Structures are given as structure tokens and as C-alpha cells.
mmCIF file of C-alpha atoms in Angstrom:
data_model
loop_
_atom_site.group_PDB
_atom_site.id
_atom_site.type_symbol
_atom_site.label_atom_id
_atom_site.label_comp_id
_atom_site.label_asym_id
_atom_site.label_seq_id
_atom_site.Cartn_x
_atom_site.Cartn_y
_atom_site.Cartn_z
ATOM 1 C CA UNK X 159 16.120 -0.645 -2.132
ATOM 2 C CA UNK X 160 17.352 -3.411 -4.445
ATOM 3 C CA UNK X 161 20.955 -2.260 -4.146
ATOM 4 C CA UNK X 162 20.709 -2.283 -0.359
ATOM 5 C CA UNK X 163 19.282 -5.797 -0.241
ATOM 6 C CA UNK X 164 21.789 -7.171 -2.716
ATOM 7 C CA UNK X 165 24.965 -5.327 -1.722
ATOM 8 C CA UNK X 166 24.681 -4.747 2.020
ATOM 9 C CA UNK X 167 24.741 -7.937 4.089
ATOM 10 C CA UNK X 168 24.225 -5.718 7.134
ATOM 11 C CA UNK X 169 20.660 -5.122 5.997
ATOM 12 C CA UNK X 170 19.796 -8.783 6.565
ATOM 13 C CA UNK X 171 16.027 -9.330 6.847
ATOM 14 C CA UNK X 172 16.696 -11.943 9.530
ATOM 15 C CA UNK X 173 18.040 -9.197 11.779
ATOM 16 C CA UNK X 174 14.887 -7.112 11.585
ATOM 17 C CA UNK X 175 11.508 -7.519 13.217
ATOM 18 C CA UNK X 176 9.835 -8.455 9.922
ATOM 19 C CA UNK X 177 11.584 -11.419 8.307
ATOM 20 C CA UNK X 178 8.794 -12.385 5.944
ATOM 21 C CA UNK X 179 8.931 -10.942 2.450
ATOM 22 C CA UNK X 180 5.741 -11.106 0.430
ATOM 23 C CA UNK X 181 5.443 -12.191 -3.183
ATOM 24 C CA UNK X 182 4.300 -8.646 -3.959
ATOM 25 C CA UNK X 183 7.458 -7.160 -2.420
ATOM 26 C CA UNK X 184 9.692 -9.540 -4.381
ATOM 27 C CA UNK X 185 7.881 -8.783 -7.643
ATOM 28 C CA UNK X 186 8.327 -5.065 -6.968
ATOM 29 C CA UNK X 187 12.081 -5.497 -6.422
ATOM 30 C CA UNK X 188 12.351 -7.392 -9.714
ATOM 31 C CA UNK X 189 10.331 -4.667 -11.477
ATOM 32 C CA UNK X 190 12.699 -1.997 -10.155
ATOM 33 C CA UNK X 191 15.641 -4.017 -11.462
ATOM 34 C CA UNK X 192 14.028 -4.225 -14.900
ATOM 35 C CA UNK X 193 13.303 -0.483 -14.969
ATOM 36 C CA UNK X 194 16.862 0.429 -13.988
ATOM 37 C CA UNK X 195 18.309 -1.954 -16.561
ATOM 38 C CA UNK X 196 20.483 -4.019 -14.246
ATOM 39 C CA UNK X 197 22.655 -6.604 -16.025
ATOM 40 C CA UNK X 198 20.650 -9.794 -15.610
ATOM 41 C CA UNK X 199 21.210 -13.445 -16.471
ATOM 42 C CA UNK X 200 19.132 -15.329 -19.033
ATOM 43 C CA UNK X 201 15.893 -16.955 -17.916
ATOM 44 C CA UNK X 202 17.507 -20.418 -18.153
ATOM 45 C CA UNK X 203 20.426 -19.400 -15.927
ATOM 46 C CA UNK X 204 18.026 -17.674 -13.521
ATOM 47 C CA UNK X 205 15.872 -20.788 -13.189
ATOM 48 C CA UNK X 206 18.959 -22.956 -12.639
ATOM 49 C CA UNK X 207 20.172 -20.618 -9.904
ATOM 50 C CA UNK X 208 16.773 -20.608 -8.227
ATOM 51 C CA UNK X 209 16.683 -24.404 -8.345
ATOM 52 C CA UNK X 210 20.065 -24.549 -6.597
ATOM 53 C CA UNK X 211 18.841 -22.124 -3.933
ATOM 54 C CA UNK X 212 15.593 -24.036 -3.426
ATOM 55 C CA UNK X 213 17.559 -27.124 -2.375
ATOM 56 C CA UNK X 214 20.075 -25.261 -0.229
ATOM 57 C CA UNK X 215 19.791 -25.696 3.561
ATOM 58 C CA UNK X 216 20.821 -22.048 3.918
ATOM 59 C CA UNK X 217 17.569 -20.813 2.357
ATOM 60 C CA UNK X 218 15.522 -19.169 5.099
ATOM 61 C CA UNK X 219 11.799 -18.441 5.016
ATOM 62 C CA UNK X 220 11.765 -19.645 1.408
ATOM 63 C CA UNK X 221 13.132 -16.281 0.295
ATOM 64 C CA UNK X 222 16.338 -15.300 2.048
ATOM 65 C CA UNK X 223 19.946 -16.508 1.936
ATOM 66 C CA UNK X 224 21.395 -17.097 5.402
ATOM 67 C CA UNK X 225 24.896 -16.180 4.205
ATOM 68 C CA UNK X 226 24.268 -12.720 2.773
ATOM 69 C CA UNK X 227 20.738 -11.768 3.843
ATOM 70 C CA UNK X 228 19.714 -11.282 0.217
ATOM 71 C CA UNK X 229 16.392 -12.165 -1.322
ATOM 72 C CA UNK X 230 17.486 -15.093 -3.508
ATOM 73 C CA UNK X 231 15.054 -14.296 -6.339
ATOM 74 C CA UNK X 232 16.697 -10.886 -6.651
ATOM 75 C CA UNK X 233 20.330 -11.924 -6.222
ATOM 76 C CA UNK X 234 19.973 -14.885 -8.613
ATOM 77 C CA UNK X 235 18.773 -12.551 -11.372
ATOM 78 C CA UNK X 236 21.860 -10.316 -11.261
ATOM 79 C CA UNK X 237 24.664 -11.251 -13.669
ATOM 80 C CA UNK X 238 27.482 -9.961 -11.471
ATOM 81 C CA UNK X 239 26.382 -11.876 -8.356
ATOM 82 C CA UNK X 240 27.262 -15.397 -7.296
ATOM 83 C CA UNK X 241 26.151 -17.857 -4.651
ATOM 84 C CA UNK X 242 27.576 -16.647 -1.322
ATOM 85 C CA UNK X 243 27.895 -20.125 0.219
ATOM 86 C CA UNK X 244 31.377 -20.075 1.797
ATOM 87 C CA UNK X 245 33.797 -22.486 0.159
ATOM 88 C CA UNK X 246 31.212 -24.206 -2.028
ATOM 89 C CA UNK X 247 29.367 -21.817 -4.319
ATOM 90 C CA UNK X 248 26.379 -23.401 -6.027
ATOM 91 C CA UNK X 249 26.403 -20.887 -8.918
#
């Protein structure tokens, strides 16, 4: 599930009937990442990334990036990911 949301822009939540992602669903995705030992950034880097996303006009529904369809709290945690904003990455 996490891999699909992070790696497949075609699975964009905005393209489905249910675009709202609950806090419980996001926590579960982060728990799965922790269990599978994904390479994650430090808490300080994570918070900085989230701050950048929070002020981005491309943040939709408070959870989703308009450019990749990812849940920002999941993508921002992953060390190998970057901000997908075309031409002007925030992180």
C-alpha cells in the first residue's frame, strides 16, 4: 500500500471517489513503513519537509500533493524521495 501511494502517481487519491485520507489511515501507513524498515529521514528533516509542504499551494485536502498524488506525511518521511514540484523542489 505504501509503495503504491509513494511510487505510482497513477494511484492519485484525487482521481478516486474518496479523496479524504483519515489521520488513522496516515498513521497506519507510517506504521507499515516503520515495520518494513524503510530508509527514513531524521525527525528534524521530516518536520522541515512537512513545514514546506504545509505552505505549498499544491497541497490538497491537507494531505495530498497535487503533483504526484502522494500523501505528503508518507513521502516526506522517505529518505530517497524529494519534493515533486516541477522546476522548484522545496526539499
